[in-house]
Amino acid sequence: MLKKKLILLSALIIGNSQAAFDSTDTVKLFTDIAAYKYDSNVFRLSDQQENNSTRKHQQKGDSSLSAGVRSRIDVPLSRQNVYAAADFTYNKYLVFDELNSPAWNVSLGWDWVVGNQLSGNLSAATSRELSSFDDVRISVVDTVKRDSANWAGSWQLLSNFSVLANASYIQESHDVRKFQKRK
């Protein structure tokens, strides 16, 4: 038991690590070795409520460990920048093991500049993670997938005045949870 505690303590002391890189480097890599979190009410239930999981495990709180890796590739083209970013995380709950799950996010983007007055960003992303339990009173283990696209632009008219525009598209889908009619 002492050995397990020492291993956990040393992993927490190490914390996050990242490779040494400059902001102008093409490839950037981050690793999240271990993150420990305690949540006293995982399913967001009131004091009087419980669900199938909390009845089964006789508690509402749980600790979780997560580990992951993040990366970003930047390709500068003159004054433009094209980039790709990805991250992967695995979350492990110590009691509510039915919630153990991977999460990921992938994005592509283009920071664009035209002349000295027009600039902006065009990006797209997709992600998948465990859905929150904020509005669910039963222990539904559900993952949510989000796809998004975004365009933002700026037109610099004067040194202290510019016109900004933004357009976004977001689509979200769930594996298990569907729209529920309220009574």
PDB file of C-alpha atoms in Angstrom:
ATOM      1  CA  MET A   1       0.000   0.000   0.000  1.00  0.00           C
ATOM      2  CA  LEU A   2       2.835   2.382   0.851  1.00  0.00           C
ATOM      3  CA  LYS A   3       4.474   1.611  -2.489  1.00  0.00           C
ATOM      4  CA  LYS A   4       1.283   2.567  -4.385  1.00  0.00           C
ATOM      5  CA  LYS A   5       1.026   5.830  -2.461  1.00  0.00           C
ATOM      6  CA  LEU A   6       4.652   6.682  -3.186  1.00  0.00           C
ATOM      7  CA  ILE A   7       4.195   5.979  -6.894  1.00  0.00           C
ATOM      8  CA  LEU A   8       1.062   8.157  -6.976  1.00  0.00           C
ATOM      9  CA  LEU A   9       2.797  10.940  -5.034  1.00  0.00           C
ATOM     10  CA  SER A  10       5.845  10.908  -7.324  1.00  0.00           C
ATOM     11  CA  ALA A  11       3.608  11.007 -10.417  1.00  0.00           C
ATOM     12  CA  LEU A  12       1.733  13.992  -8.994  1.00  0.00           C
ATOM     13  CA  ILE A  13       4.983  15.788  -8.176  1.00  0.00           C
ATOM     14  CA  ILE A  14       6.191  15.343 -11.756  1.00  0.00           C
ATOM     15  CA  GLY A  15       2.985  17.038 -12.950  1.00  0.00           C
ATOM     16  CA  ASN A  16       2.915  18.246 -16.493  1.00  0.00           C
ATOM     17  CA  SER A  17       5.972  18.111 -18.672  1.00  0.00           C
ATOM     18  CA  GLN A  18       6.675  19.569 -22.060  1.00  0.00           C
ATOM     19  CA  ALA A  19       9.510  19.408 -24.481  1.00  0.00           C
ATOM     20  CA  ALA A  20      11.639  22.511 -24.763  1.00  0.00           C
ATOM     21  CA  PHE A  21      10.541  24.477 -27.809  1.00  0.00           C
ATOM     22  CA  ASP A  22      10.448  27.989 -29.119  1.00  0.00           C
ATOM     23  CA  SER A  23       7.221  29.633 -30.283  1.00  0.00           C
ATOM     24  CA  THR A  24       8.606  29.590 -33.835  1.00  0.00           C
ATOM     25  CA  ASP A  25       9.244  25.809 -33.866  1.00  0.00           C
ATOM     26  CA  THR A  26       7.137  23.776 -36.277  1.00  0.00           C
ATOM     27  CA  VAL A  27       6.305  20.863 -33.940  1.00  0.00           C
ATOM     28  CA  LYS A  28       5.243  21.311 -30.314  1.00  0.00           C
ATOM     29  CA  LEU A  29       4.558  18.359 -27.995  1.00  0.00           C
ATOM     30  CA  PHE A  30       3.075  18.359 -24.480  1.00  0.00           C
ATOM     31  CA  THR A  31       2.468  15.402 -22.188  1.00  0.00           C
ATOM     32  CA  ASP A  32       0.147  15.412 -19.226  1.00  0.00           C
ATOM     33  CA  ILE A  33       1.703  12.603 -17.200  1.00  0.00           C
ATOM     34  CA  ALA A  34      -0.819  12.494 -14.383  1.00  0.00           C
ATOM     35  CA  ALA A  35      -3.584  14.680 -13.097  1.00  0.00           C
ATOM     36  CA  TYR A  36      -5.525  13.760  -9.979  1.00  0.00           C
ATOM     37  CA  LYS A  37      -8.976  15.147  -9.303  1.00  0.00           C
ATOM     38  CA  TYR A  38     -11.535  14.494  -6.584  1.00  0.00           C
ATOM     39  CA  ASP A  39     -15.181  15.293  -7.303  1.00  0.00           C
ATOM     40  CA  SER A  40     -17.509  15.084  -4.290  1.00  0.00           C
ATOM     41  CA  ASN A  41     -20.613  14.798  -6.516  1.00  0.00           C
ATOM     42  CA  VAL A  42     -19.767  13.183  -9.870  1.00  0.00           C
ATOM     43  CA  PHE A  43     -23.353  12.973 -11.155  1.00  0.00           C
ATOM     44  CA  ARG A  44     -24.403  16.440  -9.881  1.00  0.00           C
ATOM     45  CA  LEU A  45     -27.196  15.083  -7.680  1.00  0.00           C
ATOM     46  CA  SER A  46     -28.833  16.950  -4.823  1.00  0.00           C
ATOM     47  CA  ASP A  47     -28.339  15.647  -1.287  1.00  0.00           C
ATOM     48  CA  GLN A  48     -31.648  13.738  -1.412  1.00  0.00           C
ATOM     49  CA  GLN A  49     -31.150  12.163  -4.847  1.00  0.00           C
ATOM     50  CA  GLU A  50     -29.265   9.089  -5.976  1.00  0.00           C
ATOM     51  CA  ASN A  51     -29.017   7.090  -9.190  1.00  0.00           C
ATOM     52  CA  ASN A  52     -28.130   3.515 -10.144  1.00  0.00           C
ATOM     53  CA  SER A  53     -24.365   4.077  -9.855  1.00  0.00           C
ATOM     54  CA  THR A  54     -24.481   5.909  -6.535  1.00  0.00           C
ATOM     55  CA  ARG A  55     -26.768   3.213  -5.085  1.00  0.00           C
ATOM     56  CA  LYS A  56     -24.428   0.490  -6.346  1.00  0.00           C
ATOM     57  CA  HIS A  57     -21.241   2.092  -4.986  1.00  0.00           C
ATOM     58  CA  GLN A  58     -22.855   3.685  -1.889  1.00  0.00           C
ATOM     59  CA  GLN A  59     -21.254   7.096  -2.535  1.00  0.00           C
ATOM     60  CA  LYS A  60     -21.527  10.175  -4.749  1.00  0.00           C
ATOM     61  CA  GLY A  61     -17.884  11.256  -4.873  1.00  0.00           C
ATOM     62  CA  ASP A  62     -14.941   9.723  -6.667  1.00  0.00           C
ATOM     63  CA  SER A  63     -11.321  10.363  -7.548  1.00  0.00           C
ATOM     64  CA  SER A  64     -10.043  10.252 -11.090  1.00  0.00           C
ATOM     65  CA  LEU A  65      -6.647  10.084 -12.737  1.00  0.00           C
ATOM     66  CA  SER A  66      -6.028  11.343 -16.233  1.00  0.00           C
ATOM     67  CA  ALA A  67      -3.068  11.123 -18.564  1.00  0.00           C
ATOM     68  CA  GLY A  68      -2.699  12.518 -22.027  1.00  0.00           C
ATOM     69  CA  VAL A  69      -0.651  13.943 -24.833  1.00  0.00           C
ATOM     70  CA  ARG A  70      -1.125  17.146 -26.860  1.00  0.00           C
ATOM     71  CA  SER A  71       0.627  18.228 -30.034  1.00  0.00           C
ATOM     72  CA  ARG A  72       0.575  21.131 -32.446  1.00  0.00           C
ATOM     73  CA  ILE A  73       2.195  21.600 -35.839  1.00  0.00           C
ATOM     74  CA  ASP A  74       2.608  25.142 -37.192  1.00  0.00           C
ATOM     75  CA  VAL A  75       3.586  25.720 -40.821  1.00  0.00           C
ATOM     76  CA  PRO A  76       4.287  29.408 -41.499  1.00  0.00           C
ATOM     77  CA  LEU A  77       3.819  30.475 -45.117  1.00  0.00           C
ATOM     78  CA  SER A  78       5.008  34.067 -45.527  1.00  0.00           C
ATOM     79  CA  ARG A  79       2.707  35.999 -43.167  1.00  0.00           C
ATOM     80  CA  GLN A  80       0.145  33.157 -43.076  1.00  0.00           C
ATOM     81  CA  ASN A  81       0.157  30.238 -40.642  1.00  0.00           C
ATOM     82  CA  VAL A  82      -1.408  26.818 -41.221  1.00  0.00           C
ATOM     83  CA  TYR A  83      -1.706  24.623 -38.151  1.00  0.00           C
ATOM     84  CA  ALA A  84      -2.949  21.267 -36.924  1.00  0.00           C
ATOM     85  CA  ALA A  85      -3.488  20.387 -33.289  1.00  0.00           C
ATOM     86  CA  ALA A  86      -4.479  17.156 -31.556  1.00  0.00           C
ATOM     87  CA  ASP A  87      -4.870  15.948 -28.013  1.00  0.00           C
ATOM     88  CA  PHE A  88      -5.731  12.613 -26.458  1.00  0.00           C
ATOM     89  CA  THR A  89      -6.607  12.027 -22.797  1.00  0.00           C
ATOM     90  CA  TYR A  90      -7.617   8.915 -20.887  1.00  0.00           C
ATOM     91  CA  ASN A  91      -9.639   9.358 -17.683  1.00  0.00           C
ATOM     92  CA  LYS A  92      -9.746   6.584 -15.076  1.00  0.00           C
ATOM     93  CA  TYR A  93     -12.179   6.729 -12.158  1.00  0.00           C
ATOM     94  CA  LEU A  94     -11.243   4.767  -9.056  1.00  0.00           C
ATOM     95  CA  VAL A  95     -14.805   3.810  -7.964  1.00  0.00           C
ATOM     96  CA  PHE A  96     -17.186   4.592 -10.857  1.00  0.00           C
ATOM     97  CA  ASP A  97     -15.158   2.537 -13.342  1.00  0.00           C
ATOM     98  CA  GLU A  98     -18.045   2.545 -15.849  1.00  0.00           C
ATOM     99  CA  LEU A  99     -17.011   6.159 -16.531  1.00  0.00           C
ATOM    100  CA  ASN A 100     -13.458   5.262 -17.646  1.00  0.00           C
ATOM    101  CA  SER A 101     -13.102   6.727 -21.108  1.00  0.00           C
ATOM    102  CA  PRO A 102     -10.803   8.325 -23.652  1.00  0.00           C
ATOM    103  CA  ALA A 103     -11.311  11.860 -24.908  1.00  0.00           C
ATOM    104  CA  TRP A 104      -9.809  13.453 -28.016  1.00  0.00           C
ATOM    105  CA  ASN A 105      -9.814  16.690 -29.962  1.00  0.00           C
ATOM    106  CA  VAL A 106      -8.405  17.368 -33.457  1.00  0.00           C
ATOM    107  CA  SER A 107      -8.348  20.765 -35.162  1.00  0.00           C
ATOM    108  CA  LEU A 108      -7.035  22.355 -38.344  1.00  0.00           C
ATOM    109  CA  GLY A 109      -6.697  26.053 -38.952  1.00  0.00           C
ATOM    110  CA  TRP A 110      -5.361  28.878 -41.059  1.00  0.00           C
ATOM    111  CA  ASP A 111      -4.358  32.270 -39.668  1.00  0.00           C
ATOM    112  CA  TRP A 112      -4.588  34.477 -42.756  1.00  0.00           C
ATOM    113  CA  VAL A 113      -3.422  37.980 -43.594  1.00  0.00           C
ATOM    114  CA  VAL A 114      -4.166  40.001 -46.738  1.00  0.00           C
ATOM    115  CA  GLY A 115      -2.274  43.265 -47.010  1.00  0.00           C
ATOM    116  CA  ASN A 116      -2.010  45.358 -43.879  1.00  0.00           C
ATOM    117  CA  GLN A 117      -5.707  45.729 -43.157  1.00  0.00           C
ATOM    118  CA  LEU A 118      -7.356  42.296 -43.475  1.00  0.00           C
ATOM    119  CA  SER A 119      -6.631  39.343 -41.217  1.00  0.00           C
ATOM    120  CA  GLY A 120      -8.451  36.467 -39.582  1.00  0.00           C
ATOM    121  CA  ASN A 121      -8.729  32.780 -38.910  1.00  0.00           C
ATOM    122  CA  LEU A 122     -10.444  29.844 -40.591  1.00  0.00           C
ATOM    123  CA  SER A 123     -10.620  26.656 -38.508  1.00  0.00           C
ATOM    124  CA  ALA A 124     -12.392  23.309 -38.135  1.00  0.00           C
ATOM    125  CA  ALA A 125     -12.388  20.900 -35.202  1.00  0.00           C
ATOM    126  CA  THR A 126     -13.842  17.598 -34.079  1.00  0.00           C
ATOM    127  CA  SER A 127     -13.855  16.131 -30.579  1.00  0.00           C
ATOM    128  CA  ARG A 128     -15.278  13.313 -28.500  1.00  0.00           C
ATOM    129  CA  GLU A 129     -15.572  13.116 -24.712  1.00  0.00           C
ATOM    130  CA  LEU A 130     -17.729  11.852 -21.868  1.00  0.00           C
ATOM    131  CA  SER A 131     -20.870  13.956 -21.591  1.00  0.00           C
ATOM    132  CA  SER A 132     -21.537  15.911 -18.403  1.00  0.00           C
ATOM    133  CA  PHE A 133     -24.162  14.802 -15.899  1.00  0.00           C
ATOM    134  CA  ASP A 134     -25.619  18.235 -15.191  1.00  0.00           C
ATOM    135  CA  ASP A 135     -29.162  17.466 -16.414  1.00  0.00           C
ATOM    136  CA  VAL A 136     -29.325  13.683 -16.074  1.00  0.00           C
ATOM    137  CA  ARG A 137     -30.778  12.001 -13.009  1.00  0.00           C
ATOM    138  CA  ILE A 138     -29.959   8.456 -14.026  1.00  0.00           C
ATOM    139  CA  SER A 139     -26.476   7.083 -14.564  1.00  0.00           C
ATOM    140  CA  VAL A 140     -26.376   7.286 -18.347  1.00  0.00           C
ATOM    141  CA  VAL A 141     -22.843   6.888 -19.638  1.00  0.00           C
ATOM    142  CA  ASP A 142     -22.937   8.951 -22.794  1.00  0.00           C
ATOM    143  CA  THR A 143     -20.277  10.375 -25.053  1.00  0.00           C
ATOM    144  CA  VAL A 144     -20.729  13.577 -27.003  1.00  0.00           C
ATOM    145  CA  LYS A 145     -19.135  14.262 -30.386  1.00  0.00           C
ATOM    146  CA  ARG A 146     -18.749  17.881 -31.530  1.00  0.00           C
ATOM    147  CA  ASP A 147     -17.889  19.080 -35.014  1.00  0.00           C
ATOM    148  CA  SER A 148     -17.306  22.764 -35.589  1.00  0.00           C
ATOM    149  CA  ALA A 149     -16.121  25.254 -38.175  1.00  0.00           C
ATOM    150  CA  ASN A 150     -15.285  28.897 -37.547  1.00  0.00           C
ATOM    151  CA  TRP A 151     -14.375  31.925 -39.643  1.00  0.00           C
ATOM    152  CA  ALA A 152     -13.257  35.186 -38.065  1.00  0.00           C
ATOM    153  CA  GLY A 153     -12.097  38.294 -39.884  1.00  0.00           C
ATOM    154  CA  SER A 154     -10.862  41.757 -39.042  1.00  0.00           C
ATOM    155  CA  TRP A 155     -10.678  44.839 -41.260  1.00  0.00           C
ATOM    156  CA  GLN A 156      -8.401  47.486 -39.755  1.00  0.00           C
ATOM    157  CA  LEU A 157      -9.846  50.846 -40.853  1.00  0.00           C
ATOM    158  CA  LEU A 158      -7.865  53.171 -38.566  1.00  0.00           C
ATOM    159  CA  SER A 159      -5.135  52.572 -36.016  1.00  0.00           C
ATOM    160  CA  ASN A 160      -7.774  52.412 -33.269  1.00  0.00           C
ATOM    161  CA  PHE A 161     -10.854  51.283 -35.234  1.00  0.00           C
ATOM    162  CA  SER A 162     -11.577  47.983 -36.965  1.00  0.00           C
ATOM    163  CA  VAL A 163     -14.572  45.996 -38.144  1.00  0.00           C
ATOM    164  CA  LEU A 164     -14.833  42.432 -36.844  1.00  0.00           C
ATOM    165  CA  ALA A 165     -16.914  39.568 -38.260  1.00  0.00           C
ATOM    166  CA  ASN A 166     -17.365  35.983 -37.109  1.00  0.00           C
ATOM    167  CA  ALA A 167     -19.349  32.990 -38.381  1.00  0.00           C
ATOM    168  CA  SER A 168     -19.500  29.597 -36.653  1.00  0.00           C
ATOM    169  CA  TYR A 169     -21.107  26.216 -37.198  1.00  0.00           C
ATOM    170  CA  ILE A 170     -21.362  23.644 -34.386  1.00  0.00           C
ATOM    171  CA  GLN A 171     -22.960  20.207 -34.517  1.00  0.00           C
ATOM    172  CA  GLU A 172     -23.243  18.008 -31.446  1.00  0.00           C
ATOM    173  CA  SER A 173     -24.357  14.378 -31.301  1.00  0.00           C
ATOM    174  CA  HIS A 174     -24.689  11.936 -28.417  1.00  0.00           C
ATOM    175  CA  ASP A 175     -24.201   8.175 -28.404  1.00  0.00           C
ATOM    176  CA  VAL A 176     -26.953   7.376 -25.919  1.00  0.00           C
ATOM    177  CA  ARG A 177     -28.816  10.460 -24.769  1.00  0.00           C
ATOM    178  CA  LYS A 178     -31.497  11.776 -27.109  1.00  0.00           C
ATOM    179  CA  PHE A 179     -33.820  14.743 -26.791  1.00  0.00           C
ATOM    180  CA  GLN A 180     -36.289  14.028 -24.030  1.00  0.00           C
ATOM    181  CA  LYS A 181     -39.776  15.479 -23.880  1.00  0.00           C
ATOM    182  CA  ARG A 182     -40.482  17.442 -20.722  1.00  0.00           C
ATOM    183  CA  LYS A 183     -43.826  16.939 -19.013  1.00  0.00           C
TER     184      LYS A 183
END
